[in-house]
One Martini backbone bead per residue (centre of mass of N, CA, C, O) as a GRO file, in nm:
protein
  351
    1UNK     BB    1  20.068  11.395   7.330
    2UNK     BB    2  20.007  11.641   7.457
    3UNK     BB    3  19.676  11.600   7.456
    4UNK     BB    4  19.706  11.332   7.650
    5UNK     BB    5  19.775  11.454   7.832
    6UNK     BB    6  19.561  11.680   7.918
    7UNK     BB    7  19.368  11.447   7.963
    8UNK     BB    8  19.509  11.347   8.207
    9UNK     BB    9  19.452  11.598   8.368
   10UNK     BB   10  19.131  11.584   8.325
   11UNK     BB   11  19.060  11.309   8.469
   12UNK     BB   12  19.152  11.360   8.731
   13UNK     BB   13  18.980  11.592   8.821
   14UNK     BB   14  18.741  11.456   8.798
   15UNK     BB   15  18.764  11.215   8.975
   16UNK     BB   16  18.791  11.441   9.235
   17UNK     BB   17  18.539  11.510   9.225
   18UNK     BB   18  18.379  11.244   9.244
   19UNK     BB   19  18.538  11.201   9.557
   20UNK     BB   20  18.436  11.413   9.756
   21UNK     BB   21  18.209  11.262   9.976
   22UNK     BB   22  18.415  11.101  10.060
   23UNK     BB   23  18.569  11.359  10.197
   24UNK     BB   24  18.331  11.443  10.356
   25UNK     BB   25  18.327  11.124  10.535
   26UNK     BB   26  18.612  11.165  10.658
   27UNK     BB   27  18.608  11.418  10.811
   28UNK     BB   28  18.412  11.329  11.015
   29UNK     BB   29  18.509  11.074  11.155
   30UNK     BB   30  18.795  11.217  11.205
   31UNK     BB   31  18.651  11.406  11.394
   32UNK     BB   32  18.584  11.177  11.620
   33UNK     BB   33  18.870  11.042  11.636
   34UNK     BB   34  19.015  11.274  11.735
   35UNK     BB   35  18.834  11.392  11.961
   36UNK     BB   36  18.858  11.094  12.133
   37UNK     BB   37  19.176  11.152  12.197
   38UNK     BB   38  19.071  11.318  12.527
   39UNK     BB   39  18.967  11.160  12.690
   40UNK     BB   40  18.982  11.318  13.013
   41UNK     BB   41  19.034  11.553  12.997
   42UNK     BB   42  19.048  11.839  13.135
   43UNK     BB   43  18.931  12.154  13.280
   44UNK     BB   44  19.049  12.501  13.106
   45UNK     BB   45  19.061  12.795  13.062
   46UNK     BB   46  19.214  12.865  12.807
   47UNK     BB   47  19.254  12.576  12.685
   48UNK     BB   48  19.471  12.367  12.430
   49UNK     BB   49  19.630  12.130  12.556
   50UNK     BB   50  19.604  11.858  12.591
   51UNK     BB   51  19.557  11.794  12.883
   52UNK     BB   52  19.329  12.087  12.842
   53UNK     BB   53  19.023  12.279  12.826
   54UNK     BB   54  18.788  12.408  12.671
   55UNK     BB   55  18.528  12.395  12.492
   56UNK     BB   56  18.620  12.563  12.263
   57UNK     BB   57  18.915  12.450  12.281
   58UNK     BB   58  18.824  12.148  12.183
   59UNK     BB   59  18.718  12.206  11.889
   60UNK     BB   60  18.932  12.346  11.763
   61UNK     BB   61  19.131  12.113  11.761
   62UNK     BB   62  18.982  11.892  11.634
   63UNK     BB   63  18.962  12.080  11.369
   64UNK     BB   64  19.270  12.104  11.319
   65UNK     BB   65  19.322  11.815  11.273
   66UNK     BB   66  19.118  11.787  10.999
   67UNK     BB   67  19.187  12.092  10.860
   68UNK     BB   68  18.998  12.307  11.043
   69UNK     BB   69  18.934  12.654  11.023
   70UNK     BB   70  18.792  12.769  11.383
   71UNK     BB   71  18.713  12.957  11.561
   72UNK     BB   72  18.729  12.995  11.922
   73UNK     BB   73  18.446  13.058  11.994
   74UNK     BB   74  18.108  12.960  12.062
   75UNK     BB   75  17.987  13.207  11.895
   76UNK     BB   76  18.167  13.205  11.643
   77UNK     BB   77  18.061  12.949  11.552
   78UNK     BB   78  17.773  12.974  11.530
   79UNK     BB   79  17.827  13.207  11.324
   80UNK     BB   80  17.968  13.056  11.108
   81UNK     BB   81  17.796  12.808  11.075
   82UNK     BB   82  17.532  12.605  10.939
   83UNK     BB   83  17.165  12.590  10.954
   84UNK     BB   84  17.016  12.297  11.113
   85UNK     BB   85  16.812  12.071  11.181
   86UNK     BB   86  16.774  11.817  11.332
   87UNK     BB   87  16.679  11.608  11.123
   88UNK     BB   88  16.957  11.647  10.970
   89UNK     BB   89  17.175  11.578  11.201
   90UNK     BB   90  17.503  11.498  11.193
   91UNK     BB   91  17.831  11.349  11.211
   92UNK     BB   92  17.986  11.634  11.267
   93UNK     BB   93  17.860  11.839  11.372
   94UNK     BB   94  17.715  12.093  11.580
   95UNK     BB   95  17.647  12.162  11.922
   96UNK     BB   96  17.416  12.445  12.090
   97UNK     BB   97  17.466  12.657  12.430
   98UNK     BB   98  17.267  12.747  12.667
   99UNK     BB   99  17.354  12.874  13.018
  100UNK     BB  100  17.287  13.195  13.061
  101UNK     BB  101  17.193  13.517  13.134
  102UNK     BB  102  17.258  13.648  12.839
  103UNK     BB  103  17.190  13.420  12.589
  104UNK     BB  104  17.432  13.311  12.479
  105UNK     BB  105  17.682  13.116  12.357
  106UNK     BB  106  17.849  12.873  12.587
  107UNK     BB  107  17.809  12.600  12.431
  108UNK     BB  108  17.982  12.314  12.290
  109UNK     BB  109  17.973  12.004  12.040
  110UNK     BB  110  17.994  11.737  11.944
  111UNK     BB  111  17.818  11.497  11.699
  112UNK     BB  112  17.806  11.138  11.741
  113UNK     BB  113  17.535  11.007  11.764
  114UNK     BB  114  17.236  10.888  11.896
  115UNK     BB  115  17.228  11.180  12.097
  116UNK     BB  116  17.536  11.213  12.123
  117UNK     BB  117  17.803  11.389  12.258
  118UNK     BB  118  18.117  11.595  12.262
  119UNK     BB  119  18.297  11.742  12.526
  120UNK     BB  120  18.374  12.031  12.771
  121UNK     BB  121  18.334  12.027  13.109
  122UNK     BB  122  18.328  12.235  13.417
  123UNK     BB  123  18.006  12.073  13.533
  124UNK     BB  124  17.957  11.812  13.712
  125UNK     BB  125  17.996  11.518  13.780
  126UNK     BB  126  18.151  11.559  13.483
  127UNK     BB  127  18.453  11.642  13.375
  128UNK     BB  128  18.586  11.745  13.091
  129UNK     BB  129  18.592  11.518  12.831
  130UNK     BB  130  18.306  11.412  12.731
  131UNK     BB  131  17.993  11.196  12.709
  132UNK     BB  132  17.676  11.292  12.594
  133UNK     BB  133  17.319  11.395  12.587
  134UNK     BB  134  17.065  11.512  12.480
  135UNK     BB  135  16.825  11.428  12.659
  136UNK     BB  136  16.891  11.513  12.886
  137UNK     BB  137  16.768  11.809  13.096
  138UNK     BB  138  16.990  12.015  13.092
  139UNK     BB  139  17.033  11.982  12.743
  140UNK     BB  140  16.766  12.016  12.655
  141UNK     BB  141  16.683  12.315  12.791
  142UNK     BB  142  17.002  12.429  12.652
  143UNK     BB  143  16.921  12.421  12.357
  144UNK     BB  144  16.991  12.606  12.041
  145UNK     BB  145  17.162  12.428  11.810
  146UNK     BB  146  17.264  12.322  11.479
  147UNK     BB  147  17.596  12.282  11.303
  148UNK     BB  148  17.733  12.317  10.959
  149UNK     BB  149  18.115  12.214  10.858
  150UNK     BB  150  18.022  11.996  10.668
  151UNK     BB  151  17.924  11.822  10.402
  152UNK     BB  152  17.633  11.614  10.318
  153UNK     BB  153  17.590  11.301  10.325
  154UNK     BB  154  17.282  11.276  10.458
  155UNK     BB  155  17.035  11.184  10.589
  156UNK     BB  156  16.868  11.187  10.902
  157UNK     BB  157  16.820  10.972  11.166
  158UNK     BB  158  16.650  10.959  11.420
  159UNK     BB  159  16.789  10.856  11.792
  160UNK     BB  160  16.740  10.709  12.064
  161UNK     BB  161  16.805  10.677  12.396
  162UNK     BB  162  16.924  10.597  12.739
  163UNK     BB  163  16.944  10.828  12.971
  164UNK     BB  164  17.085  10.612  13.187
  165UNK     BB  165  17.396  10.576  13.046
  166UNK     BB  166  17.400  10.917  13.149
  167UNK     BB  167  17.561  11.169  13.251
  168UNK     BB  168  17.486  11.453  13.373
  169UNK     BB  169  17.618  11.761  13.222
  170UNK     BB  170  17.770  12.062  13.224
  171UNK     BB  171  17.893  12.335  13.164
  172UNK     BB  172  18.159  12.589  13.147
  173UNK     BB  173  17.931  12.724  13.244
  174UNK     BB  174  17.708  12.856  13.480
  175UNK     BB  175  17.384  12.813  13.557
  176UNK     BB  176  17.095  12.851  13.560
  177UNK     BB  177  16.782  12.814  13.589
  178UNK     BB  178  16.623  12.576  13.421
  179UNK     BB  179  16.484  12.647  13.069
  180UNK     BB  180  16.305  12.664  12.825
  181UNK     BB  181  16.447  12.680  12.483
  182UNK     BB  182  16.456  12.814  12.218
  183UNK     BB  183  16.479  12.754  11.896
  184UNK     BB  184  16.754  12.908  11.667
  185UNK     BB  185  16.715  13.030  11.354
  186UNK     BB  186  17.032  13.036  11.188
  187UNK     BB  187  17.251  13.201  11.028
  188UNK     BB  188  17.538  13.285  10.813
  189UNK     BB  189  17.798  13.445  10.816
  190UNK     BB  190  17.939  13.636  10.566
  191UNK     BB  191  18.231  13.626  10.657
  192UNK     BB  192  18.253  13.310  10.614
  193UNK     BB  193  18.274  13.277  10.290
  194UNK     BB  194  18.570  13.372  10.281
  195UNK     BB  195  18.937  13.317  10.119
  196UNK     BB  196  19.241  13.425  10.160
  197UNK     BB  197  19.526  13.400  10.018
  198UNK     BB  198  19.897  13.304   9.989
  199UNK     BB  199  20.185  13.213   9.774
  200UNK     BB  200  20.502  13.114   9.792
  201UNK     BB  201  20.777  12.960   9.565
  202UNK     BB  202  20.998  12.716   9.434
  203UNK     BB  203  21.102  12.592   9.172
  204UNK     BB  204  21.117  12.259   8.984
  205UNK     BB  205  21.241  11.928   8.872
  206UNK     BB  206  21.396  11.636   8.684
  207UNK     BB  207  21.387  11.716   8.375
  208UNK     BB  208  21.525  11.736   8.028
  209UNK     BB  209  21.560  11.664   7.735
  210UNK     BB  210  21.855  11.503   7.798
  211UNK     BB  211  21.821  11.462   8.146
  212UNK     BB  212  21.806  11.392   8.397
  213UNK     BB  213  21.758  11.652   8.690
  214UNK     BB  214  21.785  11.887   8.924
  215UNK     BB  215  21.595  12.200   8.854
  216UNK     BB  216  21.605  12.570   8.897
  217UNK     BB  217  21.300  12.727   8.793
  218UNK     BB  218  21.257  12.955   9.030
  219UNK     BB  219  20.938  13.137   9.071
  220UNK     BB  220  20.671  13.247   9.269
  221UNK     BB  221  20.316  13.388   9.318
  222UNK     BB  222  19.985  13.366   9.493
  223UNK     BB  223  19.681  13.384   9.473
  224UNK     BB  224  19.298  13.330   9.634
  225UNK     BB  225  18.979  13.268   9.642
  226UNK     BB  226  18.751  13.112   9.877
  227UNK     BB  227  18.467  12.974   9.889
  228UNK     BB  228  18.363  12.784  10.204
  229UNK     BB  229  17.992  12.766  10.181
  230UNK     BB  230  18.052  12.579   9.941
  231UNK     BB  231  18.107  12.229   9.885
  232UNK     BB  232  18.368  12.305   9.641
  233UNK     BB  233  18.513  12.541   9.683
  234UNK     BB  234  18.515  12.768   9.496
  235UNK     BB  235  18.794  12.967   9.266
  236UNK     BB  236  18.988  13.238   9.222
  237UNK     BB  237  19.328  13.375   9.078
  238UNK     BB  238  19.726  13.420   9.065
  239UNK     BB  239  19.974  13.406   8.898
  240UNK     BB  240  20.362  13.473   8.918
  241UNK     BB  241  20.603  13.380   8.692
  242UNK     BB  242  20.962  13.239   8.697
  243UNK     BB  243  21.173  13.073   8.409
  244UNK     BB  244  21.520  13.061   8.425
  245UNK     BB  245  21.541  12.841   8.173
  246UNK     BB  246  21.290  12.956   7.963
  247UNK     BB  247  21.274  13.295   7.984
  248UNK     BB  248  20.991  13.346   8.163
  249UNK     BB  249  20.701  13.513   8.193
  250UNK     BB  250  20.406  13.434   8.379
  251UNK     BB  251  20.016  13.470   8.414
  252UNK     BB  252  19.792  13.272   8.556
  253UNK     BB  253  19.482  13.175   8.536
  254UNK     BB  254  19.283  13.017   8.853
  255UNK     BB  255  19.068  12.788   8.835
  256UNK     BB  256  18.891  12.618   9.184
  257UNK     BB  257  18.898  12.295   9.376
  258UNK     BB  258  18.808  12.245   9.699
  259UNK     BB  259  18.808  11.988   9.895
  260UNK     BB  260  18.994  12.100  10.108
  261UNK     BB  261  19.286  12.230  10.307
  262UNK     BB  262  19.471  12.017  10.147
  263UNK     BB  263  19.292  12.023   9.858
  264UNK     BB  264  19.373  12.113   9.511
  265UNK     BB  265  19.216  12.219   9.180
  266UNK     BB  266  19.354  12.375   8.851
  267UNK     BB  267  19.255  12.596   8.585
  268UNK     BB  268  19.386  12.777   8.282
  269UNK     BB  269  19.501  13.037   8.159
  270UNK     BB  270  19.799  13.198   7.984
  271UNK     BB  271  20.019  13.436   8.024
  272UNK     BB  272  20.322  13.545   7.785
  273UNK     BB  273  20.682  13.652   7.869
  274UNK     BB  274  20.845  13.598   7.571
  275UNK     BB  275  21.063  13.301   7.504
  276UNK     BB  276  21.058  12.967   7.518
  277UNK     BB  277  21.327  12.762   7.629
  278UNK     BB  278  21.435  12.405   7.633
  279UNK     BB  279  21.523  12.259   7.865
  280UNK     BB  280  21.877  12.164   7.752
  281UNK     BB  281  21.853  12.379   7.522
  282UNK     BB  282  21.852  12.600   7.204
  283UNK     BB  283  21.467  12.580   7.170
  284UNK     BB  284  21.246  12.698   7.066
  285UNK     BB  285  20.904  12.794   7.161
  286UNK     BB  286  20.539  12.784   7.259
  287UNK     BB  287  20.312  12.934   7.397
  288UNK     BB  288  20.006  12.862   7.565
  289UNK     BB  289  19.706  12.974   7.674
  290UNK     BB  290  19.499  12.745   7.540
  291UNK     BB  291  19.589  12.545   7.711
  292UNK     BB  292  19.771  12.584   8.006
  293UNK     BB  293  19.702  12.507   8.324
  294UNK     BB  294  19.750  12.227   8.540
  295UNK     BB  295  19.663  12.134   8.895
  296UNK     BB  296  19.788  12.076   9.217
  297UNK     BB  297  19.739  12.120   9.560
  298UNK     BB  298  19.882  12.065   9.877
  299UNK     BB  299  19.895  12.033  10.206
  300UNK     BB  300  19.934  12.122  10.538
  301UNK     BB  301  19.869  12.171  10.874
  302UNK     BB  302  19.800  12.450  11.032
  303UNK     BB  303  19.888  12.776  11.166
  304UNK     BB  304  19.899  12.989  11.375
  305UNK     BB  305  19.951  13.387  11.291
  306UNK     BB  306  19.745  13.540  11.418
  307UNK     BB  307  19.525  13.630  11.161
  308UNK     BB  308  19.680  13.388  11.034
  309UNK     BB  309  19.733  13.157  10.831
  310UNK     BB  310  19.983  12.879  10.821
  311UNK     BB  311  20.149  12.669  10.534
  312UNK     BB  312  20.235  12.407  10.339
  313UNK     BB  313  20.340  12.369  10.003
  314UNK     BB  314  20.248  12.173   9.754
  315UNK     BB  315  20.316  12.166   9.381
  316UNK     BB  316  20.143  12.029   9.044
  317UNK     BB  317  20.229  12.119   8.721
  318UNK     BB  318  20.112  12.188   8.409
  319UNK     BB  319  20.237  12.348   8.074
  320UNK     BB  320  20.167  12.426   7.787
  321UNK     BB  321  20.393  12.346   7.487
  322UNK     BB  322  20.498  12.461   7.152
  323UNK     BB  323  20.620  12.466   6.864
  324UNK     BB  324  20.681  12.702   6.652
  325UNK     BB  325  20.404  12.562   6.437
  326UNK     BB  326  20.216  12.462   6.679
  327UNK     BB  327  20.301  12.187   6.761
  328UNK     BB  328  20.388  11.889   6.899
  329UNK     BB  329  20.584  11.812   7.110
  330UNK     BB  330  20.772  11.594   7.251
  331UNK     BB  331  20.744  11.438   7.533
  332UNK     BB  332  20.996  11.505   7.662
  333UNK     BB  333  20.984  11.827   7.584
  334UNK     BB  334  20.727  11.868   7.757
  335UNK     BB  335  20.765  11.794   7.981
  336UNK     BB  336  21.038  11.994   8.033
  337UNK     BB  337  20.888  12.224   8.025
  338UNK     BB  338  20.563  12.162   8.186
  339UNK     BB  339  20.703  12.021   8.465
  340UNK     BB  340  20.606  12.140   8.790
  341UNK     BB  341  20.753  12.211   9.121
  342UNK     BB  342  20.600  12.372   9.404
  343UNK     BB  343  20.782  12.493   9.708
  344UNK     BB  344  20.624  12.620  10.002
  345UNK     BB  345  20.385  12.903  10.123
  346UNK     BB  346  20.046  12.966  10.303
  347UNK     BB  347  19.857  13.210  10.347
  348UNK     BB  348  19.555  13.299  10.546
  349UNK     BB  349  19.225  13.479  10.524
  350UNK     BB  350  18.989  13.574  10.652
  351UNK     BB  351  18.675  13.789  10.548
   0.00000   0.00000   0.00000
């Protein structure tokens, strides 16, 4: 039984493997609707909404409301982004532009298809959040590149459109005697291409070897890091857990898949000290190093605390344990020994 338990969550992880590209097309559509429910917002220097944006703060809350914490300005995003072609360009890319004598980027828009951008603009016939062309003469001009911040859902095929149907509009800094700018192929900074995170949690249960109830199982702490550069986000971490219940010290080595920063997926072996003892019993069990550990963990949208984003954090792991001839528990004290929910904090720090 025990076995069948561990395929079954095995059968899971794969299944969210194959489920990725949903999630990478859920993302961009996702970002594209949620950031025109800004349509008419003001532009404000330094304001962060609802009601007032500035350019570069109009993508930042755009991107925290799908889950992506981008940088606050325009050029930390564009050193952020990943450089690709006019060619890839998808809906839900990041289109980026020189406006000043200084040479900087100075403007942002999401690309929401067809040539047309959203963004927020500070200056020209329309100000504030609104959809702009990319063919328009200020913004064709002062284009500098566009940049991929969700994985690539397919070929892009590039579409004109009617340059009569949108209004001409500036950026959010003066622009300097409009003139043609190189499109520049920019790199990837390396300092974004990992995150640190940390999480500590209370464990507990529902399940005992003899009756259904909520138990108190202890606490845990976590630590992983994860490239955010790579399409799976793989990561790789480490837990210190104490299992009041069952009188054990664990320390889980964990391989993970974000596919999200929503949603994580992770599996590893276990060390253990101590025995033991089956949670509503006094029957000792055997801790198994491999098979060890495998779990789900799912997050809350992150809010800024200085240099940390925090969110809440919620996990289900199975834990596998043996009974002492090594033979596998009864499915009853299987769950009951190996099936924890940890509700927590989770701190995340770029590197």
């Amino acid at each position: 039984m025990m076995k069948k338990i561990y395929k079954l969550f095995i059968s899971l992880f794969i299944f969210l493997f194959a489920l990725l590209p949903i999630f990478a097309q859920g993302k961009r559509e996702a970002l594209i609707k949620y950031s025109k429910q800004f349509l008419g917002a003001s532009y404000q220097r330094g304001a962060l909404g609802p009601n007032s944006f500035d350019c570069s703060g109009f993508i930042y809350v755009s991107a925290q409301g799908v889950g992506m914490q981008l940088p606050r300005t325009s050029q930390a995003m564009y050193n952020f982004a990943t450089s690709i072609p006019d060619s890839e360009r998808e809906k839900g890319d990041l289109v980026f532009f020189k406006t000043t004598s200084s040479g900087n980027i100075s403007h942002v828009g999401i690309y929401i298809g067809d040539n047309k951008f959203i963004h927020c603009a500070s200056d020209g016939p329309e100000t504030g959040v609104i959809i702009s062309s990319l063919n328009s003469s200020y913004w064709k001009n002062h284009y500098a590149g566009s940049g991929r911040i969700f994985p690539q859902e397919s070929e892009n095929i590039a579409v004109t459109v009617n340059e009569s149907n949108f209004n001409e509009t500036k950026n959010d800094s003066p622009a300097p005697k409009p003139e043609k700018l190189a499109k520049k192929n920019y790199k990837k900074s390396s300092s974004s291409d990992f995150e640190l995170d940390f999480g500590t949690s209370l464990n507990w249960s529902v399940l005992t070897a003899k009756d259904f109830m909520l138990n108190f199982r202890g606490f845990e702490v976590q630590a992983n890091i994860r490239m955010k550069s790579l399409e799976l986000q793989p990561g790789i971490g480490a837990m210190l857990r104490y299992d009041s219940k069952m009188e054990i010290l664990q320390l889980p080595i964990l391989f993970s898949l974000n596919f999200s920063d929503y949603l994580r997926a992770y599996a590893g072996p276990v060390i253990s000290i101590g025995t033991p003892i089956i949670p509503g019993t006094d029957e000792e069990a055997k801790a198994s190093i491999f098979p060890g550990i495998i779990g789900l963990s799912l997050q809350t949208p992150s809010w800024q605390a200085g240099k940390f984003r925090m969110a809440l954090m919620q996990d289900i792991h199975y834990t596998v344990f043996n009974d002492t001839d090594n033979s596998a528990l009864n499915p009853k004290k299987s769950i009951a020994s190996g099936l924890l929910f940890s509700t927590g904090l989770r701190l995340m720090l770029p590197l």
